[in-house]
């Protein structure tokens, strides 16, 4: 994955640290906005309750409270999206910077399977099992039908 991004492990770690600092700032902003949304929702609930109890100016108060809730949620949504993007990016960058270096190419030779070699070989995708079909005995030395 680092090869795809043309990024070294050190660059990925530095970028993750930078994103972490940005995340801390963004979390503070989101926390304030969530408190504002909660306060506006509480005002809306109280206005709805007062309207049901027969408040004369209750509908206008409820209408304004609903508008305030919508506005505060509209402000909160993009902030939460950017915070989630930062968290996802930090997670991926940390995985890339701490991951072991992968093998870019596998050996090209075929591995020939025999009954004497029960261990799994490293390159099983290139395993040639045709010699096993040409024998008339199984792994226990007993004859088998071909």
mmCIF file of C-alpha atoms in Angstrom:
data_model
loop_
_atom_site.group_PDB
_atom_site.id
_atom_site.type_symbol
_atom_site.label_atom_id
_atom_site.label_comp_id
_atom_site.label_asym_id
_atom_site.label_seq_id
_atom_site.Cartn_x
_atom_site.Cartn_y
_atom_site.Cartn_z
ATOM 1 C CA UNK A 1 0.000 0.000 0.000
ATOM 2 C CA UNK A 2 2.905 2.351 0.694
ATOM 3 C CA UNK A 3 4.228 1.606 -2.774
ATOM 4 C CA UNK A 4 0.885 2.657 -4.260
ATOM 5 C CA UNK A 5 0.959 5.972 -2.371
ATOM 6 C CA UNK A 6 4.644 6.596 -3.109
ATOM 7 C CA UNK A 7 5.127 7.281 0.598
ATOM 8 C CA UNK A 8 7.774 6.122 3.034
ATOM 9 C CA UNK A 9 6.974 4.821 6.503
ATOM 10 C CA UNK A 10 8.402 7.972 8.076
ATOM 11 C CA UNK A 11 6.248 10.208 5.868
ATOM 12 C CA UNK A 12 3.173 8.137 6.757
ATOM 13 C CA UNK A 13 3.966 8.417 10.473
ATOM 14 C CA UNK A 14 4.504 12.191 10.181
ATOM 15 C CA UNK A 15 1.240 12.618 8.309
ATOM 16 C CA UNK A 16 -0.566 10.520 10.943
ATOM 17 C CA UNK A 17 0.793 12.807 13.683
ATOM 18 C CA UNK A 18 -0.359 15.876 11.750
ATOM 19 C CA UNK A 19 -3.827 14.372 11.294
ATOM 20 C CA UNK A 20 -3.922 13.496 15.006
ATOM 21 C CA UNK A 21 -3.355 17.134 15.928
ATOM 22 C CA UNK A 22 -6.103 18.187 13.514
ATOM 23 C CA UNK A 23 -8.393 15.510 14.986
ATOM 24 C CA UNK A 24 -7.955 16.867 18.517
ATOM 25 C CA UNK A 25 -9.012 20.351 17.370
ATOM 26 C CA UNK A 26 -11.937 18.981 15.364
ATOM 27 C CA UNK A 27 -13.147 16.862 18.308
ATOM 28 C CA UNK A 28 -13.385 20.014 20.452
ATOM 29 C CA UNK A 29 -15.454 21.773 17.785
ATOM 30 C CA UNK A 30 -17.748 18.774 17.347
ATOM 31 C CA UNK A 31 -18.230 18.475 21.110
ATOM 32 C CA UNK A 32 -19.374 22.113 21.318
ATOM 33 C CA UNK A 33 -21.753 21.665 18.381
ATOM 34 C CA UNK A 34 -23.221 18.484 19.896
ATOM 35 C CA UNK A 35 -23.931 20.374 23.129
ATOM 36 C CA UNK A 36 -25.620 23.120 21.095
ATOM 37 C CA UNK A 37 -27.788 20.562 19.277
ATOM 38 C CA UNK A 38 -28.730 18.925 22.584
ATOM 39 C CA UNK A 39 -29.651 22.297 24.111
ATOM 40 C CA UNK A 40 -31.768 23.227 21.079
ATOM 41 C CA UNK A 41 -33.542 19.859 21.177
ATOM 42 C CA UNK A 42 -34.299 20.362 24.865
ATOM 43 C CA UNK A 43 -35.783 23.793 24.112
ATOM 44 C CA UNK A 44 -37.865 22.250 21.320
ATOM 45 C CA UNK A 45 -39.180 19.517 23.624
ATOM 46 C CA UNK A 46 -40.105 22.074 26.298
ATOM 47 C CA UNK A 47 -41.864 24.232 23.695
ATOM 48 C CA UNK A 48 -43.818 21.216 22.435
ATOM 49 C CA UNK A 49 -44.820 20.357 25.995
ATOM 50 C CA UNK A 50 -45.898 23.957 26.719
ATOM 51 C CA UNK A 51 -47.954 23.999 23.512
ATOM 52 C CA UNK A 52 -49.749 20.828 24.565
ATOM 53 C CA UNK A 53 -50.521 22.446 27.933
ATOM 54 C CA UNK A 54 -52.233 25.375 26.181
ATOM 55 C CA UNK A 55 -49.569 28.095 25.877
ATOM 56 C CA UNK A 56 -50.906 31.003 23.785
ATOM 57 C CA UNK A 57 -47.614 31.767 22.012
ATOM 58 C CA UNK A 58 -46.454 28.167 22.094
ATOM 59 C CA UNK A 59 -46.614 27.425 18.379
ATOM 60 C CA UNK A 60 -44.337 30.325 17.438
ATOM 61 C CA UNK A 61 -41.830 29.256 20.090
ATOM 62 C CA UNK A 62 -41.972 25.651 18.875
ATOM 63 C CA UNK A 63 -41.509 26.734 15.252
ATOM 64 C CA UNK A 64 -38.433 28.798 16.124
ATOM 65 C CA UNK A 65 -37.023 25.948 18.230
ATOM 66 C CA UNK A 66 -37.416 23.530 15.306
ATOM 67 C CA UNK A 67 -35.601 25.964 13.008
ATOM 68 C CA UNK A 68 -32.759 26.284 15.531
ATOM 69 C CA UNK A 69 -32.444 22.486 15.802
ATOM 70 C CA UNK A 70 -32.275 22.137 12.007
ATOM 71 C CA UNK A 71 -29.617 24.864 11.726
ATOM 72 C CA UNK A 72 -27.453 23.397 14.478
ATOM 73 C CA UNK A 73 -27.682 19.887 12.978
ATOM 74 C CA UNK A 74 -26.780 21.309 9.572
ATOM 75 C CA UNK A 75 -23.629 22.821 11.105
ATOM 76 C CA UNK A 76 -22.781 19.595 12.927
ATOM 77 C CA UNK A 77 -23.032 17.178 9.983
ATOM 78 C CA UNK A 78 -20.036 18.371 7.896
ATOM 79 C CA UNK A 79 -17.905 18.666 11.025
ATOM 80 C CA UNK A 80 -18.663 15.056 11.964
ATOM 81 C CA UNK A 81 -17.922 13.892 8.417
ATOM 82 C CA UNK A 82 -14.527 15.576 8.400
ATOM 83 C CA UNK A 83 -13.776 14.163 11.869
ATOM 84 C CA UNK A 84 -14.653 10.648 10.688
ATOM 85 C CA UNK A 85 -12.452 11.122 7.609
ATOM 86 C CA UNK A 86 -9.541 12.173 9.833
ATOM 87 C CA UNK A 87 -10.041 9.146 12.101
ATOM 88 C CA UNK A 88 -10.137 6.796 9.111
ATOM 89 C CA UNK A 89 -7.025 8.385 7.588
ATOM 90 C CA UNK A 90 -5.119 8.153 10.868
ATOM 91 C CA UNK A 91 -6.069 4.478 11.196
ATOM 92 C CA UNK A 92 -4.891 3.689 7.654
ATOM 93 C CA UNK A 93 -1.666 5.689 7.992
ATOM 94 C CA UNK A 94 -0.814 3.991 11.288
ATOM 95 C CA UNK A 95 -1.437 0.585 9.704
ATOM 96 C CA UNK A 96 0.800 1.489 6.759
ATOM 97 C CA UNK A 97 3.602 2.916 8.873
ATOM 98 C CA UNK A 98 3.677 -0.068 11.247
ATOM 99 C CA UNK A 99 3.157 -2.834 8.686
ATOM 100 C CA UNK A 100 6.061 -5.098 7.725
ATOM 101 C CA UNK A 101 7.428 -4.666 4.255
ATOM 102 C CA UNK A 102 5.675 -7.024 1.845
ATOM 103 C CA UNK A 103 7.232 -9.311 -0.742
ATOM 104 C CA UNK A 104 6.730 -7.680 -4.125
ATOM 105 C CA UNK A 105 7.285 -10.787 -6.253
ATOM 106 C CA UNK A 106 6.995 -14.492 -5.517
ATOM 107 C CA UNK A 107 9.322 -17.200 -6.842
ATOM 108 C CA UNK A 108 8.502 -18.419 -10.334
ATOM 109 C CA UNK A 109 9.453 -22.091 -9.964
ATOM 110 C CA UNK A 110 6.838 -24.806 -9.583
ATOM 111 C CA UNK A 111 6.693 -26.788 -6.383
ATOM 112 C CA UNK A 112 6.245 -30.488 -7.046
ATOM 113 C CA UNK A 113 4.061 -32.320 -4.544
ATOM 114 C CA UNK A 114 4.883 -35.838 -3.382
ATOM 115 C CA UNK A 115 3.336 -38.096 -0.776
ATOM 116 C CA UNK A 116 6.609 -37.909 1.166
ATOM 117 C CA UNK A 117 6.264 -34.137 1.569
ATOM 118 C CA UNK A 118 3.201 -33.571 3.790
ATOM 119 C CA UNK A 119 4.244 -30.079 4.917
ATOM 120 C CA UNK A 120 2.566 -27.141 3.234
ATOM 121 C CA UNK A 121 4.936 -25.366 0.894
ATOM 122 C CA UNK A 122 5.250 -21.603 0.714
ATOM 123 C CA UNK A 123 4.026 -21.113 -2.839
ATOM 124 C CA UNK A 124 0.882 -23.236 -2.909
ATOM 125 C CA UNK A 125 -0.561 -21.254 -5.800
ATOM 126 C CA UNK A 126 2.084 -22.821 -8.045
ATOM 127 C CA UNK A 127 1.748 -26.319 -6.622
ATOM 128 C CA UNK A 128 1.896 -29.038 -9.289
ATOM 129 C CA UNK A 129 -0.115 -32.065 -8.093
ATOM 130 C CA UNK A 130 -0.074 -34.033 -11.354
ATOM 131 C CA UNK A 131 2.598 -36.524 -10.073
ATOM 132 C CA UNK A 132 0.170 -37.578 -7.335
ATOM 133 C CA UNK A 133 -2.395 -38.677 -9.910
ATOM 134 C CA UNK A 134 0.138 -40.736 -11.852
ATOM 135 C CA UNK A 135 1.006 -42.974 -8.889
ATOM 136 C CA UNK A 136 -0.924 -46.107 -7.977
ATOM 137 C CA UNK A 137 -0.356 -45.911 -4.213
ATOM 138 C CA UNK A 138 -1.609 -43.422 -1.683
ATOM 139 C CA UNK A 139 0.290 -41.731 1.140
ATOM 140 C CA UNK A 140 -0.027 -44.851 3.347
ATOM 141 C CA UNK A 141 1.525 -47.083 0.672
ATOM 142 C CA UNK A 142 -1.733 -48.860 -0.106
ATOM 143 C CA UNK A 143 -2.905 -49.299 -3.652
ATOM 144 C CA UNK A 144 -5.644 -47.026 -4.906
ATOM 145 C CA UNK A 145 -7.900 -47.063 -7.908
ATOM 146 C CA UNK A 146 -6.941 -44.679 -10.664
#
